[in-house]
PDB file of C-alpha atoms (C1' of nucleotides) in Angstrom:
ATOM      1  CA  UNK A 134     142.145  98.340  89.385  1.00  0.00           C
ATOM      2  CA  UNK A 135     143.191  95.403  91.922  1.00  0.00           C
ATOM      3  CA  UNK A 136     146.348  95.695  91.283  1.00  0.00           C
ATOM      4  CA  UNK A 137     147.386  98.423  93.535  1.00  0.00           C
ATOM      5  CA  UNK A 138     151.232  97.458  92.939  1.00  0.00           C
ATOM      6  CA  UNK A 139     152.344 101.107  95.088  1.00  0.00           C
ATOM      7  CA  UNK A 140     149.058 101.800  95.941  1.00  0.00           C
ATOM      8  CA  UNK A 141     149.134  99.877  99.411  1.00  0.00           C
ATOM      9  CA  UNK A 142     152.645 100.663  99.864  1.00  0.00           C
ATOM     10  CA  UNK A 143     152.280 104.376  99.353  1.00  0.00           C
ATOM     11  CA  UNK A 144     148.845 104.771 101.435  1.00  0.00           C
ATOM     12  CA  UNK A 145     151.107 103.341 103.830  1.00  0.00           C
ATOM     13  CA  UNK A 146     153.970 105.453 103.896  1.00  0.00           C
ATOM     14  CA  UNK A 147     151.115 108.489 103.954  1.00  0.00           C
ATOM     15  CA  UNK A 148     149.480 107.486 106.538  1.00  0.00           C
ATOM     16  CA  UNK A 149     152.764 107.850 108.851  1.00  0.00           C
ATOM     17  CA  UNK A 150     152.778 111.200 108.181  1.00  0.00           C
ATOM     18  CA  UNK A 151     152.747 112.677 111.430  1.00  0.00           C
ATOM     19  CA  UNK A 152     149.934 116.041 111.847  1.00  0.00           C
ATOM     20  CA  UNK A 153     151.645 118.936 111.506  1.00  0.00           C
ATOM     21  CA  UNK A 154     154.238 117.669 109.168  1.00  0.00           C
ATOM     22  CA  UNK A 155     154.244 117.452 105.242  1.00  0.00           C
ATOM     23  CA  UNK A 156     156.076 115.379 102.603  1.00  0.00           C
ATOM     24  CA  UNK A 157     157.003 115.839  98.968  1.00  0.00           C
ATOM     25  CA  UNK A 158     155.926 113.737  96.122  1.00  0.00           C
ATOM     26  CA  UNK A 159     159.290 112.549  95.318  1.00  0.00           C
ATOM     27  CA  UNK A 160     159.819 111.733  99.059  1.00  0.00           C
ATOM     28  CA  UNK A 161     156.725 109.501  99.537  1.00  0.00           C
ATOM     29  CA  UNK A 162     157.675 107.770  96.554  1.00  0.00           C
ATOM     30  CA  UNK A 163     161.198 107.040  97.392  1.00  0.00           C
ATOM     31  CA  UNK A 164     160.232 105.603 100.811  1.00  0.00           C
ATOM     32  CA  UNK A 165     157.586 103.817  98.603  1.00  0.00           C
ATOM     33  CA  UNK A 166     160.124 102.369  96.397  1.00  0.00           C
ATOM     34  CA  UNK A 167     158.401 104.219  93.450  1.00  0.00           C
ATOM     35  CA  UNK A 168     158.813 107.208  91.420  1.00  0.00           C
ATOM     36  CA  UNK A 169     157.193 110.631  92.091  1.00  0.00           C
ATOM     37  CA  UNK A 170     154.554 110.415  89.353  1.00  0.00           C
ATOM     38  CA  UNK A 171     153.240 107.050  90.786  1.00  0.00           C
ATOM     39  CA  UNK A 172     152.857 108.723  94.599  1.00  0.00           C
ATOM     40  CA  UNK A 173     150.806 111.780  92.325  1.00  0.00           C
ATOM     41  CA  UNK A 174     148.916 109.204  90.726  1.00  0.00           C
ATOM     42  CA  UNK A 175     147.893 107.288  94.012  1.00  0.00           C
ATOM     43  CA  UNK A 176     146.704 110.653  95.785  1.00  0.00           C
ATOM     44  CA  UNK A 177     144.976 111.498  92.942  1.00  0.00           C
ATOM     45  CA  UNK A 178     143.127 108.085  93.267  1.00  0.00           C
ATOM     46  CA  UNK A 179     142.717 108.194  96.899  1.00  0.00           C
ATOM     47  CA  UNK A 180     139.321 106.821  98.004  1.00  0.00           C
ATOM     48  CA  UNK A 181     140.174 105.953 101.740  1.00  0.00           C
ATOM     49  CA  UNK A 182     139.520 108.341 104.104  1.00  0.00           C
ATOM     50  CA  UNK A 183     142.117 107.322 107.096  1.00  0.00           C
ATOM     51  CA  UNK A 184     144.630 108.542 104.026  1.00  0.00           C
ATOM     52  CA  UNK A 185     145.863 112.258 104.716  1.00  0.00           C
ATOM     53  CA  UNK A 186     146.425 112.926 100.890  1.00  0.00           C
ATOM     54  CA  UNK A 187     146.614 116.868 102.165  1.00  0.00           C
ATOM     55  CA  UNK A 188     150.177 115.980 103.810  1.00  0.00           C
ATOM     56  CA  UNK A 189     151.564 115.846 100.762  1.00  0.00           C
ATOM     57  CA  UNK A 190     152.916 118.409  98.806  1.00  0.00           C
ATOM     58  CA  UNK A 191     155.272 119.429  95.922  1.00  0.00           C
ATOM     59  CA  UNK A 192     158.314 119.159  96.500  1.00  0.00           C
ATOM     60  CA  UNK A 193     158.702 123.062  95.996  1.00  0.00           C
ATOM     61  CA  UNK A 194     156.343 123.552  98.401  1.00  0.00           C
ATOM     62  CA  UNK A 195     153.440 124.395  96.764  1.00  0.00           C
ATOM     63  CA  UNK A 196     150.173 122.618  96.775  1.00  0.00           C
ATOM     64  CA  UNK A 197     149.936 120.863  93.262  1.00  0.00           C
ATOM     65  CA  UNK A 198     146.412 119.666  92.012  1.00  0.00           C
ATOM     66  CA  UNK A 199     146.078 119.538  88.767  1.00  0.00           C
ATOM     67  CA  UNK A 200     142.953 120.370  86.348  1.00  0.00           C
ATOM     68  CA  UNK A 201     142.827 123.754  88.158  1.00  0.00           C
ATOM     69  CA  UNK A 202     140.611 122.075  91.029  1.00  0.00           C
ATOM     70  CA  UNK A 203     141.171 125.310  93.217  1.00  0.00           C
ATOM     71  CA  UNK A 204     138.668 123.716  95.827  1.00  0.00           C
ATOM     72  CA  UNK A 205     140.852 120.960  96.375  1.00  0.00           C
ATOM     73  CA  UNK A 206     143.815 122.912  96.842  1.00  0.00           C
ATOM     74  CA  UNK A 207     142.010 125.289  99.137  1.00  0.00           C
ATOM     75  CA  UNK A 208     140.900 122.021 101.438  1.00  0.00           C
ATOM     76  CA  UNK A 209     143.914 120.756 101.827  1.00  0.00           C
ATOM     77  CA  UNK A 210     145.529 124.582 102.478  1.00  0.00           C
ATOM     78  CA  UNK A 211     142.720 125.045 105.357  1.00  0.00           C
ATOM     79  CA  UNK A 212     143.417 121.247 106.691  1.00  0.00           C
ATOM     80  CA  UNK A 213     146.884 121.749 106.740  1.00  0.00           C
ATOM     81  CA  UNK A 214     146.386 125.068 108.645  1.00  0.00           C
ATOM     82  CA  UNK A 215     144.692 123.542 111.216  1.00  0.00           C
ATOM     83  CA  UNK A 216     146.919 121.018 111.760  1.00  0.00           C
ATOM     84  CA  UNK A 217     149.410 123.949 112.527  1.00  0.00           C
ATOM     85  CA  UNK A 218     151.346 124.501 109.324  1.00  0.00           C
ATOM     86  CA  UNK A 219     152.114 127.635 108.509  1.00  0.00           C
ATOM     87  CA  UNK A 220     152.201 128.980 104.388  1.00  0.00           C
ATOM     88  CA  UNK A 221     154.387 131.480 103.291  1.00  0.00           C
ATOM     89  CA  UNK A 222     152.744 134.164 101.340  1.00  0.00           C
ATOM     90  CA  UNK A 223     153.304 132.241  98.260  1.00  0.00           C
ATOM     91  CA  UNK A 224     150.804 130.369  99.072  1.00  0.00           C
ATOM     92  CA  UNK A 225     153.342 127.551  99.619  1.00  0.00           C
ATOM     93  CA  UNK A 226     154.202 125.404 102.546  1.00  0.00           C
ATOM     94  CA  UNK A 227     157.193 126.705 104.743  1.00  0.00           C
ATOM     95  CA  UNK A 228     158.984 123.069 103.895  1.00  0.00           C
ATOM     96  CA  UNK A 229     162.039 124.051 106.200  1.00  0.00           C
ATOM     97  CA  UNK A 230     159.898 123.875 108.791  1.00  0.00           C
ATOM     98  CA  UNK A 231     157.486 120.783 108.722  1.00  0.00           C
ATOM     99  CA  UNK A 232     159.167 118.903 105.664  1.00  0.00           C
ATOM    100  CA  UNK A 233     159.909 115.616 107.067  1.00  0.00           C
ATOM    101  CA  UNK A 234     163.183 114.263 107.094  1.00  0.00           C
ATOM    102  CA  UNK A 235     163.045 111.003 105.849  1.00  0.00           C
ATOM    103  CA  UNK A 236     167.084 110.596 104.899  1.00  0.00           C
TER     104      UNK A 236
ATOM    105  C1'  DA B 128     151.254  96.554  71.104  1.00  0.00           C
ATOM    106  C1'  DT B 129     151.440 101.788  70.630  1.00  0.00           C
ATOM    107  C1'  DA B 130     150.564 106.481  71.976  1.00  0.00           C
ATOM    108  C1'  DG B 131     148.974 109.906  74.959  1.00  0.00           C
ATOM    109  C1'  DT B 132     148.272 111.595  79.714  1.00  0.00           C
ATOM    110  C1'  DG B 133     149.234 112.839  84.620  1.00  0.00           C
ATOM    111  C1'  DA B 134     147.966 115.789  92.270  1.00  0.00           C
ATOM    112  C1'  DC B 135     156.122 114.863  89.999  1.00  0.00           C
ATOM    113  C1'  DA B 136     161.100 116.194  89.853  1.00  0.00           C
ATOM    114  C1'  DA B 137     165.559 117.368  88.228  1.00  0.00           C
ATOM    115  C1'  DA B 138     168.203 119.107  84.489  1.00  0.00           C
ATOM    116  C1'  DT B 139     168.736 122.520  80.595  1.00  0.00           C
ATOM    117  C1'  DG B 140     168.559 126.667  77.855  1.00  0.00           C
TER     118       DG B 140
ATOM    119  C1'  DT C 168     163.895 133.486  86.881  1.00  0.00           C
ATOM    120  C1'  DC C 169     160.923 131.157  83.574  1.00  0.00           C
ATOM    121  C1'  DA C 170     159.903 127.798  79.920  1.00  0.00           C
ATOM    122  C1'  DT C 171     160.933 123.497  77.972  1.00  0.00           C
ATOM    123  C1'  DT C 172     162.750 118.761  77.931  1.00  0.00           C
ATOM    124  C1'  DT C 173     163.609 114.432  79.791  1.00  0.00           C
ATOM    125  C1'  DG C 174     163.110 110.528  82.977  1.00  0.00           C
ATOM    126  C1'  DC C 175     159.911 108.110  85.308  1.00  0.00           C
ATOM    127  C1'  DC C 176     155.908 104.398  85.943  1.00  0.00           C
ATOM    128  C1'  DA C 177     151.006 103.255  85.813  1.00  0.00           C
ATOM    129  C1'  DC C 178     146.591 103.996  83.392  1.00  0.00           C
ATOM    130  C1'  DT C 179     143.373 104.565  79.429  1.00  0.00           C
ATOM    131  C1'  DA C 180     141.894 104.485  74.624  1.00  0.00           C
TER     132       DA C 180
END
DNA sequence: ATAGTGACAAATG
DNA sequence: TCATTTGCCACTA
Protein backbone atom coordinates (compact mmCIF):
# COMPACT_ATOMS: atom_id res chain seq x y z
CA UNK A 1 0.00 0.00 0.00
CA UNK A 2 2.69 2.87 -0.83
CA UNK A 3 1.09 3.89 -3.45
CA UNK A 4 -1.40 6.21 -2.03
CA UNK A 5 -2.12 7.69 -5.69
CA UNK A 6 -5.49 9.91 -3.99
CA UNK A 7 -4.70 8.95 -0.76
CA UNK A 8 -2.39 12.08 0.03
CA UNK A 9 -4.39 14.20 -2.13
CA UNK A 10 -7.70 13.38 -0.53
CA UNK A 11 -6.37 13.42 3.28
CA UNK A 12 -5.54 16.70 2.07
CA UNK A 13 -8.56 18.09 0.78
CA UNK A 14 -10.19 16.54 4.29
CA UNK A 15 -8.21 18.00 6.36
CA UNK A 16 -9.42 21.63 5.08
CA UNK A 17 -12.57 20.88 6.16
CA UNK A 18 -13.34 23.58 8.36
CA UNK A 19 -15.23 22.34 12.14
CA UNK A 20 -18.57 22.76 11.87
CA UNK A 21 -18.83 22.12 8.22
CA UNK A 22 -19.30 18.75 6.26
CA UNK A 23 -18.58 17.50 2.71
CA UNK A 24 -19.98 14.81 0.46
CA UNK A 25 -18.14 11.93 -0.95
CA UNK A 26 -18.51 12.99 -4.43
CA UNK A 27 -17.34 16.53 -3.40
CA UNK A 28 -14.03 15.50 -1.72
CA UNK A 29 -13.34 13.50 -4.61
CA UNK A 30 -13.91 16.03 -7.23
CA UNK A 31 -11.65 18.57 -5.46
CA UNK A 32 -9.38 15.43 -5.22
CA UNK A 33 -9.43 14.88 -8.84
CA UNK A 34 -10.94 11.38 -8.14
CA UNK A 35 -14.15 9.67 -8.17
CA UNK A 36 -16.51 9.26 -5.16
CA UNK A 37 -15.76 5.58 -4.52
CA UNK A 38 -11.95 6.33 -4.24
CA UNK A 39 -12.67 9.34 -1.42
CA UNK A 40 -15.03 6.18 0.37
CA UNK A 41 -12.24 3.99 -0.02
CA UNK A 42 -9.55 6.41 1.53
CA UNK A 43 -11.83 7.16 4.71
CA UNK A 44 -12.41 3.79 5.04
CA UNK A 45 -8.55 3.32 5.19
CA UNK A 46 -7.87 6.24 7.28
CA UNK A 47 -5.12 5.56 9.86
CA UNK A 48 -4.02 9.25 10.61
CA UNK A 49 -5.53 10.84 13.25
CA UNK A 50 -5.11 14.78 12.24
CA UNK A 51 -7.71 13.33 9.35
CA UNK A 52 -11.44 14.35 10.29
CA UNK A 53 -12.91 11.30 8.31
CA UNK A 54 -16.34 12.28 10.43
CA UNK A 55 -16.64 15.54 8.09
CA UNK A 56 -17.57 13.62 5.51
CA UNK A 57 -20.75 12.48 4.61
CA UNK A 58 -23.08 11.12 1.85
CA UNK A 59 -23.92 13.17 -0.34
CA UNK A 60 -27.69 12.72 0.76
CA UNK A 61 -26.81 13.58 3.94
CA UNK A 62 -26.72 10.66 5.75
CA UNK A 63 -23.85 9.12 7.53
CA UNK A 64 -22.76 6.06 5.30
CA UNK A 65 -20.52 3.27 6.92
CA UNK A 66 -20.83 0.32 5.58
CA UNK A 67 -20.79 -3.39 7.19
CA UNK A 68 -23.49 -2.07 9.57
CA UNK A 69 -20.62 -0.62 11.95
CA UNK A 70 -23.40 1.37 13.92
CA UNK A 71 -20.54 2.45 16.42
CA UNK A 72 -18.80 4.17 13.84
CA UNK A 73 -21.63 5.96 12.60
CA UNK A 74 -22.70 6.90 16.08
CA UNK A 75 -18.91 8.50 16.66
CA UNK A 76 -18.87 10.42 13.99
CA UNK A 77 -22.85 11.59 14.66
CA UNK A 78 -21.69 12.63 18.40
CA UNK A 79 -18.29 14.34 16.90
CA UNK A 80 -20.08 16.10 14.46
CA UNK A 81 -22.57 17.31 17.15
CA UNK A 82 -20.10 18.76 19.04
CA UNK A 83 -18.58 20.49 16.52
CA UNK A 84 -22.07 22.25 16.19
CA UNK A 85 -23.87 20.43 13.40
CA UNK A 86 -27.14 19.95 13.74
CA UNK A 87 -29.10 16.36 12.27
CA UNK A 88 -32.40 16.38 11.11
CA UNK A 89 -34.52 13.73 12.58
CA UNK A 90 -33.52 11.46 9.87
CA UNK A 91 -30.72 11.00 11.40
CA UNK A 92 -29.06 12.90 8.52
CA UNK A 93 -26.95 15.97 8.34
CA UNK A 94 -28.91 19.31 7.63
CA UNK A 95 -26.46 19.67 4.32
CA UNK A 96 -28.14 23.14 3.47
CA UNK A 97 -26.71 24.31 6.28
CA UNK A 98 -22.98 23.20 6.81
CA UNK A 99 -22.45 21.51 3.27
CA UNK A 100 -19.53 23.27 1.98
CA UNK A 101 -19.57 25.01 -1.10
CA UNK A 102 -16.77 24.05 -2.96
CA UNK A 103 -18.13 25.28 -6.70
C1' DA B 1 -5.03 -11.08 -16.50
C1' DT B 2 -9.93 -11.68 -14.67
C1' DA B 3 -13.61 -11.21 -11.38
C1' DG B 4 -15.58 -9.62 -7.29
C1' DT B 5 -16.03 -5.96 -3.77
C1' DG B 6 -16.69 -1.31 -1.65
C1' DA B 7 -17.57 4.49 4.22
C1' DC B 8 -20.28 6.69 -3.55
C1' DA B 9 -23.44 9.00 -6.90
C1' DA B 10 -26.52 9.78 -10.63
C1' DA B 11 -29.75 7.79 -13.72
C1' DT B 12 -33.71 4.52 -14.55
C1' DG B 13 -37.87 1.85 -13.98
C1' DT C 1 -40.70 6.92 -3.21
C1' DC C 2 -38.00 2.69 -3.47
C1' DA C 3 -35.18 -0.79 -5.84
C1' DT C 4 -32.02 -1.72 -9.37
C1' DT C 5 -28.44 -0.59 -12.78
C1' DT C 6 -24.54 1.68 -14.38
C1' DG C 7 -20.26 4.38 -14.12
C1' DC C 8 -16.44 4.91 -11.55
C1' DC C 9 -11.41 3.64 -9.72
C1' DA C 10 -8.50 1.12 -6.48
C1' DC C 11 -7.87 -3.23 -3.91
C1' DT C 12 -7.81 -8.30 -3.08
C1' DA C 13 -7.98 -13.18 -4.26
Amino acid sequence: MDDRLYFDTINSVVRQIPAGSVMSYGQVANLAGCTARVAGWAMANVSEDDVPWHRVVGSDGYLRIGRRSVALKELQQRLLREEGVTFRTDDRVDMARHQVDGS
